[in-house]
Amino acid sequence: MTETTATVSVMVVDDHPIWRNGVARDLAERGFEVLATASDGEAAVRIARTVRPAVVLMDLNMGASTGVEATGRITTELPGTRVLVLSASGEHSDVLEAVKAGASGYLLKSASVEELVDAVRRTAAGDAVFTAGLAGLVLGEYRRMAATGPDADPGTPRLSERETEVLRLVAKGLTARQIADRLVISHRTVENHVQSTLRKLQLHNRVELARYAIEHGLDGDPDE
Amino acid sequence: MSTSTAEDTLASTMAPLWRGAVLFRVGTFVFATMGLLLHQSEYQRQWLGWLVLGVMAGWTVFTAYAYSRESGRRAPIVVVDVLLTLVLIGLSALVLDRGYLETPRPTITTVWGASCIVVAAIHGGQVGGLLAGGTNALVSFLVRGYFTIDIVRDTVMLIAVGFVIGMASTTARRSAMQLDQALRAQAATAERERLARSIHDGVLQVLSRVRRRGSEVGGEAAELAKLAGEQEVALRSLISAAPPDSSVDGEVDLGPQLQVLATPQVQVSVPATPVRLPTSTATELVAIAREALANADKHAGPDARAWVLLEDLGDDVVLSVRDNGPGIPEGRLAEAEAEGRMGVSRSIRGRVADLGGSLALLTAPGDGVEWEIKVRRGGTE
C-alpha cells in the first residue's frame, strides 16, 4: 500500500532461534529496523521498555513464559508500541487471550514474507491485522459472552449487526475491499468496524482485570 | 510401566475383598475355638480335635499373611486352601462319634470351613465359588452321613455364598479393567499432546523456515521448499487431529475435526470454545466440508484459496465453506443438475437434508463459491 516513508522499528520475540533469526533477517532485508530480538516473554518486556519498538512480533507458544502476559504488559506500559501475534495455528485460546490483552493483530506463521511485511506495516500504521482465523475467534468470543444468559453483566460488549456482518465476511476470507464492495460501504468504514470489535473486547478485558484486582485487594500498584 | 499400572489398578480394586476374606477367617477361627472348648468333653478323640484346631490356627495365620499381599493371592495357595479345609472337615468324622454327629451340634471346623469358599470365589469368580461351595457341602454331608432339612439348608447356603461372592469378584475385576482402560486412554492423550508440542516446537519450525526461504531462493530450492511445505501441512494435520476417543455422551467437539482440513490453501476458523455436537452430526458436517473443499480444489484452480468457518449460535451451528475461485457461471448449476452431472451439489444437498439443516449456495462469476450450512442443535433425530 503506502511506501515506507519512515522505517518501522520492530522487535522479534520467539523462543526458536531458527525462526527468530529468519524473521529478523527477512524484515531487515526489506527495510525494517530490527531493534532487538528476545527468546521469552520476560526478556521481551524488559527489552521493549528500553528500545521502544513500533511493532513487536510475538510468538505465544514459548514454553513457560507466556507471550499473552508479555503482550498485556507491553501494550499497557508502552502506548507507542503495538503487538502483532505471529503464531502457529491451533493455539486458539492463546491467540484470543493475547488479542484481549491488547495485541492489534494475528498472523499465522505459515504466512508468506509478503503477507508478513504487509501486516507489520499495517500494524505500525495503527490498523488491526485480522486473519480469517482471528475473526472466527472474535466472533465466537462475542457469542460466548452473549450466551451467558439474561443475567449477564450489562457491561458485556456486544457486536452491532453491521460489525457481525463484517466479521463474518472477514472470517470467510474476504479482503477489506471485497467486503466494502459487497456491503456498499467505504474501505475505511470496514477497517473501523473491525477495529472497534477489537477495542471493545480489549476495553472489557481491562475493566474485568481492574474489577478483579479491586475485589481481591490488588489495586495498590507499587509502581504508581 | 504401563503393565504394572494395570496390575496395580486390579490389585487395589480386589484388595478389600481379600481383606474381608481374611477377616471372615479370623473371626470364624475364634468361633471354632469357642466351639471346641464348649464341646470337647463330648469328643471321641479330644487330642485329634486339638490337632485339627492347631492346623486351622496355623493355616489361618499363614493365609492371613499370604492374602494380605498381592504376591500371595495365587491359584496354588487357593487350591491347597480348599483341599486342606475339606480334609479338616472330613477329620470331624474321626474326632466325633456317630451319636454326636446325629445331633445338630457343630463339627470341629464349624463356619471356618466356609471361609475357603469365600477365598475361592474371590480368586476364581463364579466357577471357583461354585466348585468350592459344592465340594464343601458334599464333604459336610458325607461326614454327617444323613440328610435333614438343616443339612439341605447348609448345602444351599454354601453354594449360594460361593456363587454370589464369585459374581461380586468378577464384577470388581471387570470394572478395574475398565478403569485401567480409561487411565490408559488418558495417558495416551497426554503422550499425544507431549509429542505434538515437541513436533510443533522443533520439526515444524524448521520445515516452515525451509519452505519460506526455499521459495524465495527459487530454482531447485523452490522444489525442496514445496516438499517441505507439504510435509509441514501433513504434520500439522496429524498433531492437531483430535484423539478418536474424545467423545463424551456421544458428543464431540467439531472444532478440532475441522481444523485438520487446514492446508496452505485452506484456512479454518473456529471459536476458541468447544462446539459440541452428536458424533454422527459432526462426522457428517466434516464430510460436507471435505466435499465442498474437494470441489473448490477441482474447479477453482491451483492458486485459489478456501476458507472454512464454524459458528456456534447456541440453537444452531453454522458451517461455511468459501473459495475465491472463478465461481459457477449463471445457469450452469441448473444445467449440470439437469444432466445429472452436478454430483457435488446434489450430494451436499442430500447430506444437509439428512441432517435436517438448511443450505445456501452463493456464487457469481468471478466471486467464488460459498456454501453455508445451518444445522439445528439436537433437533431432528
Coordinates of C-alpha atoms in Angstrom, one line a residue:
Chain A
M1 CA 0.0 0.0 0.0
T2 CA 1.9 3.0 1.2
E3 CA 5.6 3.3 0.6
T4 CA 7.9 3.3 3.6
T5 CA 8.3 7.0 4.3
A6 CA 9.9 6.2 7.7
T7 CA 11.5 3.0 8.7
V8 CA 9.4 0.9 11.0
S9 CA 11.2 -0.4 14.1
V10 CA 10.5 -3.9 15.1
M11 CA 11.4 -6.5 17.8
V12 CA 11.0 -10.2 17.2
V13 CA 10.1 -12.5 20.2
D14 CA 10.3 -16.2 19.7
D15 CA 12.0 -19.0 21.5
H16 CA 13.1 -20.7 18.3
P17 CA 16.4 -19.3 17.1
I18 CA 15.9 -20.5 13.6
W19 CA 12.6 -18.9 13.3
R20 CA 13.5 -15.7 15.2
N21 CA 16.7 -15.0 13.2
G22 CA 14.9 -15.9 10.0
V23 CA 12.1 -13.4 10.5
A24 CA 14.5 -10.8 11.7
R25 CA 16.6 -11.2 8.6
D26 CA 13.5 -11.2 6.3
L27 CA 12.4 -7.9 7.8
A28 CA 15.8 -6.3 7.9
E29 CA 16.3 -7.1 4.2
R30 CA 13.0 -5.3 3.4
G31 CA 14.0 -2.1 5.1
F32 CA 12.7 -2.6 8.6
E33 CA 14.8 -1.6 11.5
V34 CA 15.1 -4.7 13.8
L35 CA 16.0 -3.2 17.2
A36 CA 16.1 -6.4 19.2
T37 CA 15.1 -10.0 19.5
A38 CA 14.0 -11.8 22.6
S39 CA 13.5 -15.5 23.4
D40 CA 10.9 -15.3 26.1
G41 CA 8.2 -13.1 27.4
E42 CA 10.1 -11.8 30.4
A43 CA 13.0 -10.6 28.3
A44 CA 10.6 -9.2 25.8
V45 CA 9.0 -6.9 28.3
R46 CA 12.4 -5.8 29.7
I47 CA 14.0 -5.1 26.3
A48 CA 10.9 -3.4 24.9
R49 CA 11.0 -0.9 27.7
T50 CA 14.4 0.2 26.6
V51 CA 14.3 0.0 22.9
R52 CA 10.6 1.0 22.4
P53 CA 9.9 -0.6 19.1
A54 CA 6.9 0.4 17.0
V55 CA 5.9 -3.2 16.5
V56 CA 6.6 -6.3 18.5
L57 CA 6.2 -9.6 16.7
M58 CA 5.1 -12.0 19.4
D59 CA 5.1 -15.8 19.5
L60 CA 2.7 -17.3 22.0
N61 CA 4.0 -20.8 22.4
M62 CA 7.2 -20.2 24.3
G63 CA 7.3 -22.9 27.0
A64 CA 7.0 -21.5 30.5
S65 CA 6.9 -17.8 29.9
T66 CA 3.7 -16.7 28.2
G67 CA 3.5 -14.4 25.3
V68 CA 0.0 -13.5 26.4
E69 CA 1.2 -11.9 29.6
A70 CA 4.1 -10.1 27.8
T71 CA 1.6 -8.8 25.3
G72 CA -0.6 -7.4 28.1
R73 CA 2.4 -5.7 29.8
I74 CA 3.9 -4.3 26.7
T75 CA 0.7 -2.8 25.4
T76 CA -0.2 -1.3 28.8
E77 CA 3.2 0.1 29.6
L78 CA 4.2 1.3 26.1
P79 CA 1.4 3.1 24.3
G80 CA 3.5 3.7 21.3
T81 CA 4.2 0.0 20.8
R82 CA 1.9 -2.4 19.1
V83 CA 2.0 -6.1 19.3
L84 CA 1.4 -8.4 16.3
V85 CA 0.9 -12.0 17.3
L86 CA 2.7 -14.4 15.0
S87 CA 1.7 -17.8 15.9
A88 CA 1.1 -21.3 14.6
S89 CA -2.4 -22.5 14.0
G90 CA -4.2 -24.4 16.7
E91 CA -3.4 -22.1 19.6
H92 CA -6.8 -20.7 19.6
S93 CA -7.5 -19.8 23.2
D94 CA -4.0 -18.3 23.5
V95 CA -4.5 -16.1 20.4
L96 CA -7.8 -14.9 21.8
E97 CA -6.3 -14.1 25.2
A98 CA -3.4 -12.2 23.5
V99 CA -5.8 -10.1 21.5
K100 CA -7.9 -9.4 24.6
A101 CA -4.7 -8.4 26.4
G102 CA -4.0 -5.8 23.7
A103 CA -2.4 -7.3 20.6
S104 CA -3.5 -5.5 17.5
G105 CA -3.5 -8.4 15.2
Y106 CA -2.6 -12.0 14.5
L107 CA -0.8 -13.7 11.6
L108 CA -0.2 -17.3 11.0
K109 CA 3.4 -18.5 11.0
S110 CA 2.7 -20.1 7.6
A111 CA 2.1 -16.7 6.1
S112 CA 4.4 -15.7 3.3
V113 CA 7.0 -13.0 3.7
E114 CA 4.9 -10.5 1.7
E115 CA 2.0 -11.0 3.9
L116 CA 4.2 -10.6 7.0
V117 CA 5.7 -7.4 5.7
D118 CA 2.3 -6.0 4.8
A119 CA 1.0 -7.0 8.3
V120 CA 3.8 -5.3 10.1
R121 CA 3.3 -2.1 8.0
R122 CA -0.4 -2.1 8.8
T123 CA 0.2 -2.7 12.5
A124 CA 2.6 0.2 12.6
A125 CA 0.1 2.4 10.9
G126 CA -2.4 1.5 13.7
D127 CA -4.6 -0.9 11.7
A128 CA -5.9 -4.1 13.1
V129 CA -4.5 -7.1 11.3
F130 CA -7.3 -9.6 11.1
T131 CA -6.9 -13.0 9.6
A132 CA -9.9 -15.1 8.9
G133 CA -8.9 -17.3 11.9
L134 CA -8.9 -14.3 14.3
A135 CA -12.2 -13.1 13.0
G136 CA -13.7 -16.5 13.7
L137 CA -12.3 -16.4 17.2
V138 CA -13.5 -12.9 18.0
L139 CA -17.0 -13.8 16.7
G140 CA -17.0 -16.9 18.8
E141 CA -16.0 -14.9 21.9
Y142 CA -18.8 -12.3 21.5
R143 CA -21.3 -15.1 21.1
R144 CA -19.9 -16.9 24.1
M145 CA -20.3 -13.7 26.2
A146 CA -23.8 -13.2 24.8
A147 CA -24.8 -16.8 25.6
T148 CA -24.2 -16.4 29.3
G149 CA -27.8 -15.6 29.7
P150 CA -30.0 -12.6 30.6
D151 CA -28.3 -12.2 34.0
A152 CA -25.1 -11.3 32.1
D153 CA -23.2 -8.2 33.2
P154 CA -24.7 -5.2 31.4
G155 CA -21.2 -4.0 30.7
T156 CA -20.6 -7.1 28.4
P157 CA -19.7 -5.8 25.0
R158 CA -21.9 -6.7 22.1
L159 CA -21.5 -6.6 18.3
S160 CA -23.7 -4.4 16.2
E161 CA -25.4 -6.1 13.3
R162 CA -23.0 -4.4 10.9
E163 CA -20.0 -5.5 12.9
T164 CA -21.2 -9.1 13.0
E165 CA -21.7 -8.9 9.2
V166 CA -18.2 -7.6 8.6
L167 CA -16.5 -10.0 11.0
R168 CA -18.3 -13.0 9.3
L169 CA -17.1 -11.8 5.9
V170 CA -13.5 -11.4 7.2
A171 CA -13.7 -14.9 8.7
K172 CA -14.8 -16.2 5.2
G173 CA -11.6 -14.8 3.8
L174 CA -12.9 -11.7 2.0
T175 CA -10.5 -8.8 1.8
A176 CA -11.4 -5.4 3.2
R177 CA -12.0 -4.2 -0.4
Q178 CA -14.3 -7.1 -1.2
I179 CA -16.3 -6.5 2.0
A180 CA -16.6 -2.8 1.2
D181 CA -17.9 -3.7 -2.3
R182 CA -20.3 -6.3 -1.0
L183 CA -21.8 -4.1 1.7
V184 CA -21.6 -0.9 -0.3
I185 CA -19.6 0.9 2.3
S186 CA -16.2 2.5 2.2
H187 CA -13.0 0.7 2.7
R188 CA -12.3 2.9 5.8
T189 CA -15.6 2.0 7.4
V190 CA -14.8 -1.7 7.1
E191 CA -11.5 -1.0 8.9
N192 CA -13.2 1.0 11.6
H193 CA -15.8 -1.8 12.2
V194 CA -13.1 -4.4 12.5
Q195 CA -11.0 -2.2 14.9
S196 CA -14.0 -1.4 17.0
T197 CA -14.7 -5.1 17.6
L198 CA -11.2 -5.5 19.0
R199 CA -11.2 -2.3 21.0
K200 CA -14.5 -3.2 22.8
L201 CA -13.0 -6.6 23.6
Q202 CA -9.8 -5.1 25.0
L203 CA -11.6 -2.5 26.9
H204 CA -13.9 -5.0 28.5
N205 CA -10.8 -7.1 29.4
R206 CA -9.2 -4.2 31.1
V207 CA -12.3 -3.4 33.1
E208 CA -12.6 -7.0 34.1
L209 CA -9.0 -7.1 35.2
A210 CA -9.4 -3.9 37.2
R211 CA -12.5 -5.2 38.8
Y212 CA -10.8 -8.4 39.7
A213 CA -7.9 -6.5 41.2
I214 CA -10.1 -4.3 43.3
E215 CA -12.2 -7.2 44.5
H216 CA -9.0 -9.1 45.5
G217 CA -7.3 -6.0 47.0
L218 CA -4.6 -6.0 44.4
D219 CA -5.2 -2.4 43.2
G220 CA -2.4 -0.8 45.2
D221 CA 0.1 -1.0 42.3
P222 CA 3.5 -0.3 43.7
D223 CA 4.7 1.3 40.5
E224 CA 2.3 4.2 40.8
Chain B
M1 CA 5.4 -49.1 33.5
S2 CA 2.0 -49.3 31.9
T3 CA 1.6 -53.1 32.7
S4 CA 2.4 -52.5 36.3
T5 CA -0.2 -49.8 36.3
A6 CA -2.8 -52.3 35.1
E7 CA -1.9 -54.8 37.8
D8 CA -1.9 -52.1 40.4
T9 CA -5.4 -51.0 39.4
L10 CA -6.6 -54.5 39.6
A11 CA -4.9 -55.3 42.9
S12 CA -6.2 -52.2 44.6
T13 CA -9.7 -53.0 43.4
M14 CA -9.6 -56.6 44.7
A15 CA -7.8 -55.8 48.0
P16 CA -10.9 -55.0 50.0
L17 CA -12.4 -58.4 49.0
W18 CA -9.3 -60.2 50.2
R19 CA -9.2 -58.2 53.4
G20 CA -12.8 -59.3 54.0
A21 CA -12.0 -62.9 53.4
V22 CA -9.1 -62.8 55.9
L23 CA -11.3 -61.1 58.5
F24 CA -14.0 -63.7 58.0
R25 CA -11.5 -66.5 58.5
V26 CA -10.0 -65.0 61.7
G27 CA -13.5 -64.4 63.1
T28 CA -14.7 -67.9 62.3
F29 CA -11.5 -69.3 63.8
V30 CA -12.3 -67.6 67.2
F31 CA -15.8 -69.1 66.9
A32 CA -14.4 -72.6 66.2
T33 CA -12.1 -72.3 69.2
M34 CA -15.0 -71.5 71.5
G35 CA -17.0 -74.4 70.0
L36 CA -14.1 -76.8 70.8
L37 CA -13.8 -75.5 74.4
L38 CA -17.5 -75.9 74.9
H39 CA -18.0 -79.4 73.4
Q40 CA -14.6 -81.1 73.9
S41 CA -15.8 -83.3 76.7
E42 CA -18.2 -84.9 74.3
Y43 CA -15.5 -85.7 71.7
Q44 CA -14.4 -89.3 70.9
R45 CA -10.8 -88.2 70.2
Q46 CA -10.1 -85.0 72.0
W47 CA -6.3 -85.0 71.0
L48 CA -7.3 -85.1 67.4
G49 CA -9.7 -82.3 67.9
W50 CA -6.9 -80.1 69.3
L51 CA -4.6 -81.1 66.5
V52 CA -7.2 -80.1 63.9
L53 CA -7.7 -76.8 65.7
G54 CA -3.9 -76.3 65.7
V55 CA -3.7 -76.9 61.9
M56 CA -6.6 -74.4 61.5
A57 CA -4.7 -71.8 63.6
G58 CA -1.5 -72.3 61.6
W59 CA -3.4 -72.1 58.2
T60 CA -5.4 -69.1 59.4
V61 CA -2.1 -67.2 60.3
F62 CA -0.4 -68.3 57.1
T63 CA -3.2 -67.3 54.8
A64 CA -3.9 -64.1 56.6
Y65 CA -0.3 -63.2 55.8
A66 CA -0.3 -64.5 52.2
Y67 CA -3.7 -63.0 51.2
S68 CA -2.7 -59.6 52.6
R69 CA -0.1 -59.1 49.8
E70 CA -0.6 -59.3 46.1
S71 CA 2.1 -62.0 45.6
G72 CA 0.3 -64.4 47.9
R73 CA -3.1 -64.3 46.1
R74 CA -2.2 -67.2 43.8
A75 CA -4.0 -70.2 42.5
P76 CA -1.8 -72.9 44.1
I77 CA -2.4 -71.4 47.6
V78 CA -6.1 -71.1 47.0
V79 CA -6.3 -74.8 45.8
V80 CA -4.4 -76.0 48.8
D81 CA -6.7 -73.9 50.9
V82 CA -9.8 -75.6 49.6
L83 CA -8.3 -79.1 49.8
L84 CA -6.9 -78.7 53.3
T85 CA -10.2 -77.3 54.5
L86 CA -12.0 -80.4 53.0
V87 CA -9.6 -82.7 54.8
L88 CA -10.1 -80.9 58.1
I89 CA -13.9 -81.1 57.7
G90 CA -13.6 -84.7 56.9
L91 CA -11.5 -85.4 60.0
S92 CA -14.5 -84.4 62.1
A93 CA -15.8 -87.9 61.3
L94 CA -12.9 -89.3 63.4
V95 CA -13.0 -86.8 66.2
L96 CA -16.7 -87.1 66.8
D97 CA -18.7 -90.2 67.3
R98 CA -21.9 -91.1 65.4
G99 CA -24.1 -90.1 68.3
Y100 CA -22.7 -86.6 68.4
L101 CA -22.8 -86.2 64.6
E102 CA -26.5 -87.2 64.5
T103 CA -27.4 -84.2 66.6
P104 CA -27.3 -80.7 65.1
R105 CA -24.2 -79.8 67.2
P106 CA -21.3 -78.2 65.2
T107 CA -18.4 -80.0 63.7
I108 CA -14.8 -79.1 64.6
T109 CA -14.3 -76.6 61.7
T110 CA -17.8 -75.1 62.0
V111 CA -18.2 -72.0 59.9
W112 CA -14.4 -71.7 59.5
G113 CA -14.9 -74.4 56.8
A114 CA -16.8 -72.0 54.7
S115 CA -14.0 -69.4 54.6
C116 CA -12.3 -71.3 51.8
I117 CA -15.4 -70.8 49.6
V118 CA -15.1 -67.1 50.0
V119 CA -11.4 -67.3 49.1
A120 CA -12.0 -69.5 46.0
A121 CA -14.9 -67.2 44.9
I122 CA -12.7 -64.1 45.1
H123 CA -9.9 -65.7 43.2
G124 CA -11.8 -67.8 40.7
G125 CA -15.1 -65.9 40.2
Q126 CA -18.4 -67.8 40.0
V127 CA -16.8 -71.1 38.8
G128 CA -14.3 -71.1 41.7
G129 CA -17.0 -70.2 44.2
L130 CA -19.4 -72.9 42.9
L131 CA -16.7 -75.6 42.9
A132 CA -15.5 -74.8 46.5
G133 CA -19.1 -74.4 47.8
G134 CA -20.2 -77.7 46.1
T135 CA -17.3 -79.8 47.4
N136 CA -17.6 -78.2 50.8
A137 CA -21.3 -79.1 51.0
L138 CA -20.6 -82.7 49.7
V139 CA -17.9 -83.4 52.4
S140 CA -20.1 -81.9 55.1
F141 CA -22.9 -84.2 54.0
L142 CA -20.6 -87.3 53.9
V143 CA -19.3 -86.5 57.5
R144 CA -22.9 -86.3 58.8
G145 CA -24.0 -89.3 56.7
Y146 CA -27.7 -88.3 56.5
F147 CA -30.0 -85.7 55.1
T148 CA -32.1 -83.3 57.2
I149 CA -33.7 -80.0 56.3
D150 CA -30.7 -78.3 58.2
I151 CA -28.2 -80.0 56.0
V152 CA -30.1 -79.1 52.9
R153 CA -30.2 -75.5 54.0
D154 CA -26.4 -75.5 54.7
T155 CA -25.8 -77.0 51.3
V156 CA -27.8 -74.4 49.5
M157 CA -26.2 -71.6 51.6
L158 CA -22.6 -72.8 50.9
I159 CA -23.2 -73.0 47.2
A160 CA -25.0 -69.7 47.1
V161 CA -22.2 -68.0 49.1
G162 CA -19.7 -69.2 46.6
F163 CA -21.8 -68.1 43.6
V164 CA -22.7 -64.6 44.9
I165 CA -19.2 -63.7 46.1
G166 CA -17.8 -65.1 42.8
M167 CA -20.1 -62.8 40.9
A168 CA -19.0 -59.8 43.0
S169 CA -15.4 -60.6 42.4
T170 CA -15.9 -60.9 38.6
T171 CA -17.7 -57.6 38.6
A172 CA -15.0 -55.9 40.6
R173 CA -12.4 -57.3 38.2
R174 CA -14.2 -56.1 35.2
S175 CA -14.7 -52.6 36.5
A176 CA -11.0 -52.5 37.5
M177 CA -10.2 -53.4 33.9
Q178 CA -12.4 -50.6 32.5
L179 CA -10.9 -48.1 34.9
D180 CA -7.5 -49.2 33.7
Q181 CA -8.6 -48.7 30.1
A182 CA -9.8 -45.2 30.9
L183 CA -6.5 -44.4 32.6
R184 CA -4.6 -45.7 29.6
A185 CA -6.6 -43.6 27.2
Q186 CA -5.9 -40.6 29.3
A187 CA -2.2 -41.4 29.4
A188 CA -2.2 -41.9 25.6
T189 CA -3.8 -38.5 25.1
A190 CA -1.3 -36.8 27.4
E191 CA 1.5 -38.5 25.5
R192 CA 0.0 -37.4 22.2
E193 CA -0.1 -33.8 23.4
R194 CA 3.5 -34.0 24.5
L195 CA 4.6 -35.3 21.1
A196 CA 2.5 -32.7 19.4
R197 CA 4.2 -30.0 21.4
S198 CA 7.7 -31.2 20.6
I199 CA 6.9 -31.7 16.9
H200 CA 5.4 -28.2 16.8
D201 CA 8.4 -26.7 18.6
G202 CA 11.0 -28.4 16.5
V203 CA 10.3 -30.0 13.2
L204 CA 7.5 -27.7 12.2
Q205 CA 9.6 -24.6 12.8
V206 CA 12.4 -25.8 10.6
L207 CA 10.0 -27.1 7.9
S208 CA 8.2 -23.8 7.6
R209 CA 11.5 -21.9 7.5
V210 CA 12.8 -24.1 4.7
R211 CA 9.5 -23.6 2.9
R212 CA 9.7 -19.9 3.1
R213 CA 13.4 -19.4 2.4
G214 CA 13.4 -22.0 -0.4
S215 CA 10.5 -20.4 -2.3
E216 CA 12.4 -17.1 -2.1
V217 CA 15.6 -18.5 -3.4
G218 CA 13.8 -20.3 -6.2
G219 CA 15.1 -22.9 -8.7
E220 CA 15.9 -26.2 -7.1
A221 CA 15.5 -24.8 -3.6
A222 CA 11.9 -23.9 -4.5
E223 CA 11.3 -27.6 -5.2
L224 CA 12.7 -28.5 -1.8
A225 CA 10.5 -25.8 -0.3
K226 CA 7.4 -27.3 -1.9
L227 CA 8.2 -30.7 -0.4
A228 CA 8.9 -29.2 3.0
G229 CA 5.6 -27.3 2.8
E230 CA 3.7 -30.5 2.0
Q231 CA 5.2 -32.2 5.0
E232 CA 4.6 -29.2 7.2
V233 CA 0.9 -29.3 6.4
A234 CA 0.7 -33.1 6.8
L235 CA 2.4 -32.9 10.2
R236 CA 0.2 -30.1 11.4
S237 CA -2.9 -32.1 10.5
L238 CA -1.5 -35.1 12.2
I239 CA -0.8 -33.3 15.5
S240 CA -3.9 -31.2 15.6
A241 CA -6.3 -34.2 14.9
A242 CA -8.5 -34.9 17.9
P243 CA -7.9 -38.2 19.6
P244 CA -10.6 -40.7 18.4
D245 CA -12.0 -41.3 21.9
S246 CA -12.7 -37.6 22.7
S247 CA -16.4 -38.3 22.7
V248 CA -18.4 -37.8 25.9
D249 CA -22.0 -38.9 25.9
G250 CA -21.8 -39.5 22.2
E251 CA -20.9 -35.8 21.6
V252 CA -17.7 -34.4 20.1
D253 CA -16.1 -31.0 19.6
L254 CA -16.5 -30.3 15.9
G255 CA -13.7 -27.6 16.0
P256 CA -10.6 -29.8 16.0
Q257 CA -12.1 -32.1 13.4
L258 CA -12.4 -29.2 11.0
Q259 CA -9.0 -27.8 11.8
V260 CA -7.4 -31.0 10.4
L261 CA -8.7 -29.8 7.0
A262 CA -6.3 -26.8 7.0
T263 CA -3.6 -26.6 4.4
P264 CA -1.6 -23.7 3.0
Q265 CA -4.6 -23.0 0.7
V266 CA -7.3 -23.7 3.2
Q267 CA -7.8 -21.6 6.3
V268 CA -10.1 -22.9 9.1
S269 CA -11.7 -20.6 11.6
V270 CA -13.4 -22.0 14.7
P271 CA -14.4 -20.5 18.1
A272 CA -12.0 -20.9 21.0
T273 CA -14.7 -22.7 23.0
P274 CA -15.7 -26.3 22.0
V275 CA -18.6 -26.7 19.6
R276 CA -20.2 -29.9 20.9
L277 CA -22.4 -31.9 18.6
P278 CA -23.7 -35.5 18.4
T279 CA -20.9 -37.6 16.8
S280 CA -22.9 -38.5 13.8
T281 CA -23.8 -34.9 13.0
A282 CA -20.2 -33.8 13.5
T283 CA -19.0 -36.6 11.2
E284 CA -21.5 -35.6 8.5
L285 CA -20.5 -31.9 8.7
V286 CA -16.9 -32.8 8.4
A287 CA -17.7 -34.9 5.3
I288 CA -19.7 -31.9 3.8
A289 CA -16.8 -29.6 4.4
R290 CA -14.4 -32.1 2.8
E291 CA -16.6 -32.4 -0.2
A292 CA -17.0 -28.7 -0.7
L293 CA -13.2 -28.2 -0.3
A294 CA -12.6 -31.0 -2.8
N295 CA -14.9 -29.3 -5.2
A296 CA -13.1 -26.0 -4.7
D297 CA -9.8 -27.7 -5.3
K298 CA -11.1 -29.2 -8.6
H299 CA -12.9 -26.2 -10.1
A300 CA -11.3 -23.1 -8.5
G301 CA -7.8 -23.7 -9.9
P302 CA -4.5 -24.3 -8.2
D303 CA -3.9 -20.8 -6.9
A304 CA -7.4 -20.4 -5.4
R305 CA -7.7 -20.4 -1.6
A306 CA -10.5 -21.6 0.6
W307 CA -11.9 -20.7 4.0
V308 CA -13.9 -22.8 6.4
L309 CA -15.8 -21.0 9.2
L310 CA -17.6 -22.7 12.1
E311 CA -20.0 -20.6 14.2
D312 CA -22.0 -21.6 17.2
L313 CA -25.2 -19.7 17.6
G314 CA -26.5 -21.7 20.5
D315 CA -29.5 -23.3 18.9
D316 CA -27.9 -23.5 15.6
V317 CA -24.5 -24.3 14.2
V318 CA -23.4 -22.7 11.0
L319 CA -20.7 -24.1 8.8
S320 CA -19.4 -22.0 5.8
V321 CA -17.0 -23.0 3.1
R322 CA -15.9 -20.4 0.6
D323 CA -13.3 -20.3 -2.2
N324 CA -12.1 -17.4 -4.2
G325 CA -12.1 -19.2 -7.5
P326 CA -13.9 -18.2 -10.7
G327 CA -17.3 -19.2 -9.3
I328 CA -20.1 -21.1 -11.0
P329 CA -21.4 -19.3 -14.1
E330 CA -25.1 -18.5 -14.0
G331 CA -27.3 -21.2 -15.2
R332 CA -24.5 -23.7 -15.1
L333 CA -25.7 -25.3 -11.9
A334 CA -29.2 -26.0 -13.1
E335 CA -28.0 -27.1 -16.4
A336 CA -25.5 -29.5 -14.9
E337 CA -28.0 -30.8 -12.5
A338 CA -30.5 -31.5 -15.3
E339 CA -27.8 -33.6 -17.0
G340 CA -27.2 -35.4 -13.7
R341 CA -23.6 -34.3 -13.6
M342 CA -23.6 -31.9 -10.7
G343 CA -22.6 -34.6 -8.2
V344 CA -21.2 -32.3 -5.6
S345 CA -24.2 -30.0 -5.2
R346 CA -26.6 -32.9 -5.1
S347 CA -24.5 -34.9 -2.6
I348 CA -24.1 -31.9 -0.3
R349 CA -27.8 -31.1 -0.6
G350 CA -28.6 -34.7 0.3
R351 CA -26.3 -34.7 3.3
V352 CA -27.7 -31.4 4.6
A353 CA -31.3 -32.6 4.2
D354 CA -30.5 -35.8 6.1
L355 CA -29.2 -33.6 9.0
G356 CA -32.4 -31.6 8.8
G357 CA -30.4 -28.5 8.1
S358 CA -30.6 -25.7 5.5
L359 CA -28.2 -25.0 2.8
A360 CA -27.4 -21.7 1.0
L361 CA -25.2 -21.6 -2.1
L362 CA -23.8 -18.3 -3.1
T363 CA -21.9 -17.9 -6.3
A364 CA -21.4 -15.4 -9.0
P365 CA -18.9 -15.5 -11.9
G366 CA -15.5 -14.3 -10.6
D367 CA -16.7 -14.3 -7.0
G368 CA -16.0 -17.8 -5.9
V369 CA -18.4 -20.3 -4.4
E370 CA -19.8 -20.2 -0.9
W371 CA -21.7 -22.9 0.9
E372 CA -23.5 -22.1 4.1
I373 CA -24.9 -25.0 6.1
K374 CA -27.1 -24.3 9.1
V375 CA -27.9 -27.2 11.4
R376 CA -30.3 -27.1 14.4
R377 CA -28.8 -28.4 17.5
G378 CA -30.2 -31.7 18.9
G379 CA -33.3 -31.1 16.7
T380 CA -34.2 -33.6 14.1
E381 CA -33.0 -37.0 15.1

